[in-house]
């Protein structure tokens, strides 16, 4: 892409990078096969420029956010100061070289926050929303599903399911865990309560070994669930391939991937029907786009993961969803946490959606303005 320039024709240069480690208490605990989450964190990244344009990004840093902030300010920032903000590809590669070893972990998540902020700068400088800047399909609305019915007792699970149906969601995610017999019972129970008109999917957060996943997968297929998300640990690629052969429900995964090469095997052999990178983990907009484009080449759908992230992650994901040809449906986390509710002037998607449809922001860049008082309140000192 051509350099982003001011009216004088000069490039816009990065003048500062600031990492804000933030922490929040969830208004209601999230309960998955991993356990109960009462509190999670993130890092908000500011990229400031000599033209006065400020971009913002988000790092998926659920724990130890100060460590991520230190990595950004000590290892990434020196590589960015004074550089042309539009050279995102070159800047991404430079940041990647700040640590040796296989790509992944904290480094790629930290790069994600910077990358999103750089795209925000570019959109603001060009006067275009990122969805348009990506030059894609041009959707103005995207389909979303409610996340999630937690792994809680039957009474609470029924209450959560009915809440999402009452809010107009036609698609709902259900968290699943062990024991397998209880999971299969829950799968059948919620299908009966939801009826045939509501689409249901399951997220297991790596709860199962292969034999367990086969049993749960068969229950999902028998009850018409539309995908089985992360049934196995992400490293168990052979297990995913065997599971694909032995159950009919489509498999979804990818939120644990950091870079496109980590998605390559299961996309190329089409073990996965749906790839779910998280833009705040998977190297930002640039690398997530590469993942989704690679998936499109193999007739695999793209469904952005959001989880317990914030409004920046959700909004960046909406722009990608609007632009990419193989987009299927986006997660709409309904926790109403401070990271989604308080950080910006855009309401969370769960409050803006209508019958499972969400409008894509149309203002330049991400299309949000940050509430810096909220940042100050949530920041870890």
mmCIF file of C-alpha atoms in Angstrom:
data_model
loop_
_atom_site.group_PDB
_atom_site.id
_atom_site.type_symbol
_atom_site.label_atom_id
_atom_site.label_comp_id
_atom_site.label_asym_id
_atom_site.label_seq_id
_atom_site.Cartn_x
_atom_site.Cartn_y
_atom_site.Cartn_z
ATOM 1 C CA UNK A 1 0.000 0.000 0.000
ATOM 2 C CA UNK A 2 1.225 3.511 -0.782
ATOM 3 C CA UNK A 3 2.561 5.569 2.121
ATOM 4 C CA UNK A 4 0.009 7.350 4.248
ATOM 5 C CA UNK A 5 0.791 11.024 3.754
ATOM 6 C CA UNK A 6 -0.297 14.388 5.065
ATOM 7 C CA UNK A 7 -1.520 17.080 2.739
ATOM 8 C CA UNK A 8 2.091 18.275 2.392
ATOM 9 C CA UNK A 9 3.049 14.939 0.858
ATOM 10 C CA UNK A 10 5.252 13.920 3.780
ATOM 11 C CA UNK A 11 4.945 10.486 5.342
ATOM 12 C CA UNK A 12 3.342 10.179 8.765
ATOM 13 C CA UNK A 13 5.994 9.075 11.236
ATOM 14 C CA UNK A 14 5.587 7.183 14.513
ATOM 15 C CA UNK A 15 6.512 9.487 17.403
ATOM 16 C CA UNK A 16 5.645 7.285 20.402
ATOM 17 C CA UNK A 17 4.234 3.914 21.429
ATOM 18 C CA UNK A 18 2.509 3.607 24.808
ATOM 19 C CA UNK A 19 1.307 0.336 26.363
ATOM 20 C CA UNK A 20 -1.441 0.507 28.992
ATOM 21 C CA UNK A 21 -1.802 -2.686 31.101
ATOM 22 C CA UNK A 22 -5.453 -2.962 32.145
ATOM 23 C CA UNK A 23 -7.348 -5.298 34.451
ATOM 24 C CA UNK A 24 -11.072 -5.853 34.980
ATOM 25 C CA UNK A 25 -13.408 -7.823 37.193
ATOM 26 C CA UNK A 26 -16.049 -9.554 35.089
ATOM 27 C CA UNK A 27 -19.622 -8.625 36.060
ATOM 28 C CA UNK A 28 -20.411 -12.345 35.956
ATOM 29 C CA UNK A 29 -17.817 -15.143 36.032
ATOM 30 C CA UNK A 30 -17.102 -16.999 32.798
ATOM 31 C CA UNK A 31 -17.074 -20.771 33.398
ATOM 32 C CA UNK A 32 -15.376 -23.116 30.929
ATOM 33 C CA UNK A 33 -13.578 -26.456 31.023
ATOM 34 C CA UNK A 34 -10.488 -24.518 32.134
ATOM 35 C CA UNK A 35 -12.221 -23.217 35.249
ATOM 36 C CA UNK A 36 -13.932 -20.066 36.473
ATOM 37 C CA UNK A 37 -12.689 -16.649 35.380
ATOM 38 C CA UNK A 38 -13.508 -13.786 37.746
ATOM 39 C CA UNK A 39 -10.887 -11.334 36.513
ATOM 40 C CA UNK A 40 -8.946 -10.918 33.251
ATOM 41 C CA UNK A 41 -6.538 -8.395 31.761
ATOM 42 C CA UNK A 42 -5.434 -6.899 28.447
ATOM 43 C CA UNK A 43 -3.029 -4.288 27.110
ATOM 44 C CA UNK A 44 -4.263 -1.251 25.203
ATOM 45 C CA UNK A 45 -1.617 0.043 22.782
ATOM 46 C CA UNK A 46 -1.371 3.636 21.584
ATOM 47 C CA UNK A 47 0.626 4.451 18.472
ATOM 48 C CA UNK A 48 1.160 8.210 18.307
ATOM 49 C CA UNK A 49 2.370 10.035 15.204
ATOM 50 C CA UNK A 50 4.010 13.347 14.368
ATOM 51 C CA UNK A 51 0.847 14.296 12.461
ATOM 52 C CA UNK A 52 -1.223 14.110 15.659
ATOM 53 C CA UNK A 53 -3.050 10.956 14.564
ATOM 54 C CA UNK A 54 -3.290 8.328 17.303
ATOM 55 C CA UNK A 55 -4.136 4.704 16.640
ATOM 56 C CA UNK A 56 -5.188 2.157 19.247
ATOM 57 C CA UNK A 57 -4.821 -1.606 19.434
ATOM 58 C CA UNK A 58 -5.451 -4.449 21.849
ATOM 59 C CA UNK A 59 -3.254 -7.280 23.100
ATOM 60 C CA UNK A 60 -4.784 -10.530 24.324
ATOM 61 C CA UNK A 61 -2.957 -10.531 27.655
ATOM 62 C CA UNK A 62 -5.423 -12.122 30.029
ATOM 63 C CA UNK A 63 -2.817 -12.487 32.744
ATOM 64 C CA UNK A 64 0.433 -10.625 33.598
ATOM 65 C CA UNK A 65 -0.374 -7.579 31.433
ATOM 66 C CA UNK A 66 2.540 -5.586 32.847
ATOM 67 C CA UNK A 67 4.931 -8.122 31.335
ATOM 68 C CA UNK A 68 3.374 -7.546 27.892
ATOM 69 C CA UNK A 69 3.554 -3.777 28.368
ATOM 70 C CA UNK A 70 7.244 -3.998 29.234
ATOM 71 C CA UNK A 71 7.908 -6.141 26.155
ATOM 72 C CA UNK A 72 6.185 -3.580 23.927
ATOM 73 C CA UNK A 73 7.960 -0.572 25.388
ATOM 74 C CA UNK A 74 11.447 -2.101 25.661
ATOM 75 C CA UNK A 75 11.640 -4.416 22.619
ATOM 76 C CA UNK A 76 9.096 -3.193 20.065
ATOM 77 C CA UNK A 77 8.954 0.553 20.585
ATOM 78 C CA UNK A 78 12.632 1.216 19.676
ATOM 79 C CA UNK A 79 12.028 -0.477 16.310
ATOM 80 C CA UNK A 80 9.022 1.760 15.597
ATOM 81 C CA UNK A 81 9.977 5.298 16.602
ATOM 82 C CA UNK A 82 10.652 7.508 13.577
ATOM 83 C CA UNK A 83 9.335 4.945 11.089
ATOM 84 C CA UNK A 84 6.683 5.503 8.404
ATOM 85 C CA UNK A 85 3.406 4.354 9.965
ATOM 86 C CA UNK A 86 2.124 2.987 6.645
ATOM 87 C CA UNK A 87 4.899 0.422 6.215
ATOM 88 C CA UNK A 88 3.016 -2.099 8.325
ATOM 89 C CA UNK A 89 4.495 -5.160 6.639
ATOM 90 C CA UNK A 90 8.073 -4.008 7.194
ATOM 91 C CA UNK A 91 7.311 -2.946 10.760
ATOM 92 C CA UNK A 92 5.676 -6.321 11.479
ATOM 93 C CA UNK A 93 8.778 -8.152 10.271
ATOM 94 C CA UNK A 94 11.054 -5.881 12.292
ATOM 95 C CA UNK A 95 9.037 -6.496 15.464
ATOM 96 C CA UNK A 96 9.070 -10.240 14.779
ATOM 97 C CA UNK A 97 12.890 -10.135 14.765
ATOM 98 C CA UNK A 98 13.040 -8.621 18.244
ATOM 99 C CA UNK A 99 13.009 -12.177 19.659
ATOM 100 C CA UNK A 100 14.444 -15.309 18.055
ATOM 101 C CA UNK A 101 12.782 -18.717 18.092
ATOM 102 C CA UNK A 102 9.557 -20.033 16.652
ATOM 103 C CA UNK A 103 6.810 -17.428 16.316
ATOM 104 C CA UNK A 104 4.179 -17.418 19.032
ATOM 105 C CA UNK A 105 3.369 -16.525 22.600
ATOM 106 C CA UNK A 106 3.725 -13.094 24.111
ATOM 107 C CA UNK A 107 5.690 -11.626 21.214
ATOM 108 C CA UNK A 108 3.040 -12.225 18.552
ATOM 109 C CA UNK A 109 0.257 -11.131 20.903
ATOM 110 C CA UNK A 110 2.208 -7.929 21.616
ATOM 111 C CA UNK A 111 2.727 -7.344 17.882
ATOM 112 C CA UNK A 112 -1.032 -7.801 17.422
ATOM 113 C CA UNK A 113 -1.765 -4.729 19.535
ATOM 114 C CA UNK A 114 0.699 -2.573 17.618
ATOM 115 C CA UNK A 115 -0.514 -3.850 14.248
ATOM 116 C CA UNK A 116 -4.167 -3.042 15.007
ATOM 117 C CA UNK A 117 -3.120 0.451 16.114
ATOM 118 C CA UNK A 118 -1.174 0.993 12.873
ATOM 119 C CA UNK A 119 -4.216 0.038 10.804
ATOM 120 C CA UNK A 120 -6.253 2.476 12.901
ATOM 121 C CA UNK A 121 -3.721 5.228 12.073
ATOM 122 C CA UNK A 122 -3.901 4.396 8.371
ATOM 123 C CA UNK A 123 -7.684 4.436 8.318
ATOM 124 C CA UNK A 124 -7.839 7.777 10.107
ATOM 125 C CA UNK A 125 -5.243 9.301 7.802
ATOM 126 C CA UNK A 126 -7.089 8.072 4.724
ATOM 127 C CA UNK A 127 -10.511 9.036 6.104
ATOM 128 C CA UNK A 128 -11.730 5.448 5.603
ATOM 129 C CA UNK A 129 -12.928 2.665 7.894
ATOM 130 C CA UNK A 130 -10.535 -0.273 8.047
ATOM 131 C CA UNK A 131 -13.128 -2.514 6.370
ATOM 132 C CA UNK A 132 -12.916 -0.299 3.269
ATOM 133 C CA UNK A 133 -9.149 0.078 3.541
ATOM 134 C CA UNK A 134 -8.824 -3.711 3.348
ATOM 135 C CA UNK A 135 -10.424 -3.548 -0.075
ATOM 136 C CA UNK A 136 -12.680 -6.536 0.419
ATOM 137 C CA UNK A 137 -16.270 -7.638 0.075
ATOM 138 C CA UNK A 138 -17.846 -4.503 1.534
ATOM 139 C CA UNK A 139 -20.420 -5.936 3.904
ATOM 140 C CA UNK A 140 -22.260 -3.307 5.925
ATOM 141 C CA UNK A 141 -23.660 -5.820 8.422
ATOM 142 C CA UNK A 142 -22.275 -9.120 9.675
ATOM 143 C CA UNK A 143 -23.823 -12.189 11.290
ATOM 144 C CA UNK A 144 -22.993 -12.840 14.953
ATOM 145 C CA UNK A 145 -23.706 -15.524 17.547
ATOM 146 C CA UNK A 146 -24.170 -15.182 21.306
ATOM 147 C CA UNK A 147 -21.360 -16.406 23.551
ATOM 148 C CA UNK A 148 -21.920 -18.216 25.707
ATOM 149 C CA UNK A 149 -23.994 -20.568 27.822
ATOM 150 C CA UNK A 150 -21.458 -21.369 30.547
ATOM 151 C CA UNK A 151 -20.571 -24.764 32.036
ATOM 152 C CA UNK A 152 -22.870 -24.248 35.005
ATOM 153 C CA UNK A 153 -25.775 -26.152 36.555
ATOM 154 C CA UNK A 154 -28.911 -26.873 34.547
ATOM 155 C CA UNK A 155 -30.975 -24.088 36.064
ATOM 156 C CA UNK A 156 -28.386 -21.416 35.265
ATOM 157 C CA UNK A 157 -27.660 -22.870 31.820
ATOM 158 C CA UNK A 158 -31.374 -22.752 30.984
ATOM 159 C CA UNK A 159 -31.537 -19.157 32.196
ATOM 160 C CA UNK A 160 -28.580 -18.110 30.027
ATOM 161 C CA UNK A 161 -29.974 -19.874 26.959
ATOM 162 C CA UNK A 162 -33.344 -18.210 27.384
ATOM 163 C CA UNK A 163 -31.679 -14.826 27.858
ATOM 164 C CA UNK A 164 -29.920 -15.056 24.502
ATOM 165 C CA UNK A 165 -33.014 -16.272 22.720
ATOM 166 C CA UNK A 166 -34.948 -13.395 24.297
ATOM 167 C CA UNK A 167 -32.329 -10.931 23.044
ATOM 168 C CA UNK A 168 -32.975 -12.089 19.500
ATOM 169 C CA UNK A 169 -29.883 -14.205 18.829
ATOM 170 C CA UNK A 170 -30.634 -16.953 16.289
ATOM 171 C CA UNK A 171 -27.220 -18.585 16.946
ATOM 172 C CA UNK A 172 -25.793 -19.448 20.397
ATOM 173 C CA UNK A 173 -22.559 -21.018 21.673
ATOM 174 C CA UNK A 174 -22.560 -23.485 24.566
ATOM 175 C CA UNK A 175 -19.507 -24.236 26.733
ATOM 176 C CA UNK A 176 -18.866 -27.938 27.311
ATOM 177 C CA UNK A 177 -16.557 -29.893 29.648
ATOM 178 C CA UNK A 178 -16.218 -33.202 31.491
ATOM 179 C CA UNK A 179 -17.690 -35.598 32.430
ATOM 180 C CA UNK A 180 -18.628 -36.769 28.928
ATOM 181 C CA UNK A 181 -21.939 -38.298 30.037
ATOM 182 C CA UNK A 182 -23.000 -34.954 31.528
ATOM 183 C CA UNK A 183 -21.857 -33.130 28.386
ATOM 184 C CA UNK A 184 -23.930 -35.384 26.140
ATOM 185 C CA UNK A 185 -26.943 -34.906 28.397
ATOM 186 C CA UNK A 186 -26.474 -31.117 28.276
ATOM 187 C CA UNK A 187 -26.214 -31.191 24.479
ATOM 188 C CA UNK A 188 -29.552 -32.986 24.151
ATOM 189 C CA UNK A 189 -31.242 -30.943 26.882
ATOM 190 C CA UNK A 190 -30.377 -27.546 25.393
ATOM 191 C CA UNK A 191 -31.398 -28.620 21.914
ATOM 192 C CA UNK A 192 -34.832 -29.559 23.209
ATOM 193 C CA UNK A 193 -35.175 -26.277 25.104
ATOM 194 C CA UNK A 194 -33.966 -24.137 22.183
ATOM 195 C CA UNK A 195 -36.070 -25.895 19.565
ATOM 196 C CA UNK A 196 -35.092 -26.483 15.965
ATOM 197 C CA UNK A 197 -35.096 -22.823 14.871
ATOM 198 C CA UNK A 198 -32.141 -21.792 17.058
ATOM 199 C CA UNK A 199 -28.671 -22.735 15.798
ATOM 200 C CA UNK A 200 -26.374 -24.093 18.511
ATOM 201 C CA UNK A 201 -22.631 -24.777 18.574
ATOM 202 C CA UNK A 202 -20.263 -26.076 21.261
ATOM 203 C CA UNK A 203 -16.891 -24.854 22.535
ATOM 204 C CA UNK A 204 -14.940 -27.402 24.601
ATOM 205 C CA UNK A 205 -11.764 -25.372 25.270
ATOM 206 C CA UNK A 206 -9.585 -28.518 24.835
ATOM 207 C CA UNK A 207 -11.594 -30.489 27.401
ATOM 208 C CA UNK A 208 -11.315 -33.922 25.780
ATOM 209 C CA UNK A 209 -9.007 -36.640 24.622
ATOM 210 C CA UNK A 210 -9.748 -38.228 21.248
ATOM 211 C CA UNK A 211 -12.096 -40.977 22.442
ATOM 212 C CA UNK A 212 -14.081 -38.522 24.548
ATOM 213 C CA UNK A 213 -14.276 -36.046 21.672
ATOM 214 C CA UNK A 214 -15.626 -38.752 19.353
ATOM 215 C CA UNK A 215 -18.435 -39.513 21.805
ATOM 216 C CA UNK A 216 -19.323 -35.852 22.311
ATOM 217 C CA UNK A 217 -19.078 -35.200 18.567
ATOM 218 C CA UNK A 218 -21.616 -37.915 17.861
ATOM 219 C CA UNK A 219 -24.025 -36.344 20.354
ATOM 220 C CA UNK A 220 -23.574 -32.985 18.657
ATOM 221 C CA UNK A 221 -24.246 -34.466 15.234
ATOM 222 C CA UNK A 222 -27.352 -36.270 16.476
ATOM 223 C CA UNK A 223 -28.712 -33.007 17.878
ATOM 224 C CA UNK A 224 -27.931 -30.765 14.908
ATOM 225 C CA UNK A 225 -25.184 -28.531 16.335
ATOM 226 C CA UNK A 226 -23.398 -26.490 13.688
ATOM 227 C CA UNK A 227 -19.800 -26.894 14.914
ATOM 228 C CA UNK A 228 -17.548 -28.482 17.538
ATOM 229 C CA UNK A 229 -14.972 -25.907 18.647
ATOM 230 C CA UNK A 230 -11.543 -26.771 20.092
ATOM 231 C CA UNK A 231 -12.397 -30.288 21.294
ATOM 232 C CA UNK A 232 -8.677 -31.197 21.508
ATOM 233 C CA UNK A 233 -5.467 -29.408 22.423
ATOM 234 C CA UNK A 234 -4.235 -27.328 19.458
ATOM 235 C CA UNK A 235 -0.975 -29.264 19.214
ATOM 236 C CA UNK A 236 -2.871 -32.528 18.651
ATOM 237 C CA UNK A 237 -3.221 -32.101 14.895
ATOM 238 C CA UNK A 238 -3.253 -35.846 14.231
ATOM 239 C CA UNK A 239 -6.072 -36.180 16.750
ATOM 240 C CA UNK A 240 -8.099 -33.536 14.898
ATOM 241 C CA UNK A 241 -7.575 -35.424 11.647
ATOM 242 C CA UNK A 242 -8.794 -38.674 13.208
ATOM 243 C CA UNK A 243 -11.759 -36.942 14.828
ATOM 244 C CA UNK A 244 -12.769 -35.486 11.469
ATOM 245 C CA UNK A 245 -12.966 -39.035 10.082
ATOM 246 C CA UNK A 246 -15.051 -40.354 12.963
ATOM 247 C CA UNK A 247 -17.755 -37.739 13.567
ATOM 248 C CA UNK A 248 -19.932 -35.718 11.228
ATOM 249 C CA UNK A 249 -20.170 -32.384 13.034
ATOM 250 C CA UNK A 250 -17.929 -29.674 11.462
ATOM 251 C CA UNK A 251 -14.774 -28.900 13.432
ATOM 252 C CA UNK A 252 -13.746 -25.347 14.338
ATOM 253 C CA UNK A 253 -10.454 -24.155 15.846
ATOM 254 C CA UNK A 254 -7.742 -21.549 15.475
ATOM 255 C CA UNK A 255 -8.073 -19.138 18.401
ATOM 256 C CA UNK A 256 -4.883 -20.698 19.804
ATOM 257 C CA UNK A 257 -2.889 -20.063 16.616
ATOM 258 C CA UNK A 258 -0.445 -17.167 16.523
ATOM 259 C CA UNK A 259 0.641 -17.174 12.867
ATOM 260 C CA UNK A 260 -0.617 -18.452 9.530
ATOM 261 C CA UNK A 261 1.825 -21.361 9.370
ATOM 262 C CA UNK A 262 0.311 -22.777 12.573
ATOM 263 C CA UNK A 263 -3.047 -23.076 10.808
ATOM 264 C CA UNK A 264 -1.592 -24.522 7.627
ATOM 265 C CA UNK A 265 -1.882 -28.292 8.165
ATOM 266 C CA UNK A 266 -5.470 -28.519 9.378
ATOM 267 C CA UNK A 267 -6.670 -25.959 6.820
ATOM 268 C CA UNK A 268 -4.808 -27.446 3.865
ATOM 269 C CA UNK A 269 -6.219 -30.941 4.434
ATOM 270 C CA UNK A 270 -9.578 -29.426 5.382
ATOM 271 C CA UNK A 271 -9.777 -31.112 8.748
ATOM 272 C CA UNK A 272 -11.252 -27.819 9.926
ATOM 273 C CA UNK A 273 -14.410 -26.437 8.385
ATOM 274 C CA UNK A 274 -14.026 -23.154 10.277
ATOM 275 C CA UNK A 275 -10.859 -21.217 11.217
ATOM 276 C CA UNK A 276 -11.190 -18.905 14.246
ATOM 277 C CA UNK A 277 -8.142 -16.658 14.737
ATOM 278 C CA UNK A 278 -8.301 -13.961 17.416
ATOM 279 C CA UNK A 279 -7.031 -10.653 16.037
ATOM 280 C CA UNK A 280 -5.628 -9.643 19.448
ATOM 281 C CA UNK A 281 -3.500 -12.801 19.526
ATOM 282 C CA UNK A 282 -2.809 -13.727 15.898
ATOM 283 C CA UNK A 283 -0.456 -10.901 14.979
ATOM 284 C CA UNK A 284 -3.168 -8.288 14.519
ATOM 285 C CA UNK A 285 -5.143 -7.426 11.388
ATOM 286 C CA UNK A 286 -2.231 -8.196 9.056
ATOM 287 C CA UNK A 287 -1.583 -11.786 10.137
ATOM 288 C CA UNK A 288 -5.243 -12.595 10.786
ATOM 289 C CA UNK A 289 -6.001 -11.530 7.247
ATOM 290 C CA UNK A 290 -3.281 -13.872 5.975
ATOM 291 C CA UNK A 291 -4.847 -16.733 7.948
ATOM 292 C CA UNK A 292 -8.316 -16.026 6.602
ATOM 293 C CA UNK A 293 -7.066 -15.649 3.022
ATOM 294 C CA UNK A 294 -5.239 -18.973 3.280
ATOM 295 C CA UNK A 295 -8.403 -20.580 4.628
ATOM 296 C CA UNK A 296 -10.397 -19.140 1.731
ATOM 297 C CA UNK A 297 -8.049 -20.844 -0.754
ATOM 298 C CA UNK A 298 -9.028 -24.177 0.801
ATOM 299 C CA UNK A 299 -12.771 -23.520 1.097
ATOM 300 C CA UNK A 300 -12.551 -23.154 4.874
ATOM 301 C CA UNK A 301 -14.705 -20.516 6.562
ATOM 302 C CA UNK A 302 -13.462 -17.652 8.744
ATOM 303 C CA UNK A 303 -15.194 -16.938 12.086
ATOM 304 C CA UNK A 304 -13.456 -14.367 14.337
ATOM 305 C CA UNK A 305 -12.872 -15.326 17.971
ATOM 306 C CA UNK A 306 -13.527 -12.620 20.594
ATOM 307 C CA UNK A 307 -13.903 -14.264 24.011
ATOM 308 C CA UNK A 308 -13.186 -12.145 27.081
ATOM 309 C CA UNK A 309 -11.380 -9.469 25.050
ATOM 310 C CA UNK A 310 -12.343 -5.807 24.750
ATOM 311 C CA UNK A 311 -14.094 -3.453 22.367
ATOM 312 C CA UNK A 312 -10.965 -2.890 20.245
ATOM 313 C CA UNK A 313 -10.621 -6.609 19.508
ATOM 314 C CA UNK A 314 -14.336 -6.869 18.774
ATOM 315 C CA UNK A 315 -14.307 -3.850 16.454
ATOM 316 C CA UNK A 316 -11.163 -4.888 14.569
ATOM 317 C CA UNK A 317 -12.762 -8.306 14.091
ATOM 318 C CA UNK A 318 -15.913 -6.702 12.687
ATOM 319 C CA UNK A 319 -13.853 -4.846 10.067
ATOM 320 C CA UNK A 320 -12.116 -8.068 9.017
ATOM 321 C CA UNK A 321 -15.464 -9.861 8.905
ATOM 322 C CA UNK A 322 -16.874 -7.152 6.659
ATOM 323 C CA UNK A 323 -13.979 -7.404 4.229
ATOM 324 C CA UNK A 324 -13.048 -11.072 3.906
ATOM 325 C CA UNK A 325 -14.800 -13.338 1.386
ATOM 326 C CA UNK A 326 -14.987 -16.511 3.496
ATOM 327 C CA UNK A 327 -16.423 -14.874 6.622
ATOM 328 C CA UNK A 328 -19.150 -17.009 8.196
ATOM 329 C CA UNK A 329 -20.175 -15.619 11.597
ATOM 330 C CA UNK A 330 -18.523 -13.627 14.418
ATOM 331 C CA UNK A 331 -18.533 -14.364 18.118
ATOM 332 C CA UNK A 332 -20.518 -11.820 20.123
ATOM 333 C CA UNK A 333 -19.412 -12.157 23.742
ATOM 334 C CA UNK A 334 -22.249 -11.079 26.019
ATOM 335 C CA UNK A 335 -20.376 -10.550 29.304
ATOM 336 C CA UNK A 336 -20.821 -6.732 29.243
ATOM 337 C CA UNK A 337 -17.425 -6.364 30.895
ATOM 338 C CA UNK A 338 -15.756 -2.968 31.446
ATOM 339 C CA UNK A 339 -13.391 -3.735 28.540
ATOM 340 C CA UNK A 340 -16.385 -3.825 26.199
ATOM 341 C CA UNK A 341 -18.756 -1.449 27.967
ATOM 342 C CA UNK A 342 -16.537 1.388 29.259
ATOM 343 C CA UNK A 343 -13.424 1.745 27.088
ATOM 344 C CA UNK A 344 -14.894 3.431 24.014
ATOM 345 C CA UNK A 345 -17.848 5.403 22.676
ATOM 346 C CA UNK A 346 -19.126 2.375 20.731
ATOM 347 C CA UNK A 347 -21.517 0.067 22.599
ATOM 348 C CA UNK A 348 -20.651 -3.645 22.742
ATOM 349 C CA UNK A 349 -21.925 -5.750 19.876
ATOM 350 C CA UNK A 350 -24.291 -7.699 22.129
ATOM 351 C CA UNK A 351 -26.204 -4.455 22.775
ATOM 352 C CA UNK A 352 -26.131 -3.278 19.138
ATOM 353 C CA UNK A 353 -27.032 -6.524 17.356
ATOM 354 C CA UNK A 354 -30.525 -7.047 16.003
ATOM 355 C CA UNK A 355 -31.674 -10.606 15.281
ATOM 356 C CA UNK A 356 -28.057 -11.725 15.030
ATOM 357 C CA UNK A 357 -27.006 -8.933 12.663
ATOM 358 C CA UNK A 358 -24.405 -6.329 13.618
ATOM 359 C CA UNK A 359 -23.621 -3.075 11.798
ATOM 360 C CA UNK A 360 -19.973 -2.515 10.871
ATOM 361 C CA UNK A 361 -18.537 0.821 12.118
ATOM 362 C CA UNK A 362 -18.264 3.413 9.361
ATOM 363 C CA UNK A 363 -16.073 6.129 10.880
ATOM 364 C CA UNK A 364 -12.394 6.296 9.836
ATOM 365 C CA UNK A 365 -9.995 3.689 11.195
ATOM 366 C CA UNK A 366 -11.534 1.398 13.777
ATOM 367 C CA UNK A 367 -14.359 3.908 14.164
ATOM 368 C CA UNK A 368 -14.123 4.252 17.928
ATOM 369 C CA UNK A 369 -12.931 6.906 20.362
ATOM 370 C CA UNK A 370 -11.297 5.738 23.574
ATOM 371 C CA UNK A 371 -12.477 6.975 26.972
ATOM 372 C CA UNK A 372 -9.119 7.789 28.543
ATOM 373 C CA UNK A 373 -10.699 8.279 31.963
ATOM 374 C CA UNK A 374 -11.809 4.644 31.783
ATOM 375 C CA UNK A 375 -8.286 3.639 30.768
ATOM 376 C CA UNK A 376 -6.909 5.456 33.776
ATOM 377 C CA UNK A 377 -9.445 3.744 36.034
ATOM 378 C CA UNK A 378 -8.676 0.256 34.735
ATOM 379 C CA UNK A 379 -4.931 0.655 34.405
ATOM 380 C CA UNK A 380 -2.613 -1.397 36.643
ATOM 381 C CA UNK A 381 -0.059 0.844 38.320
#
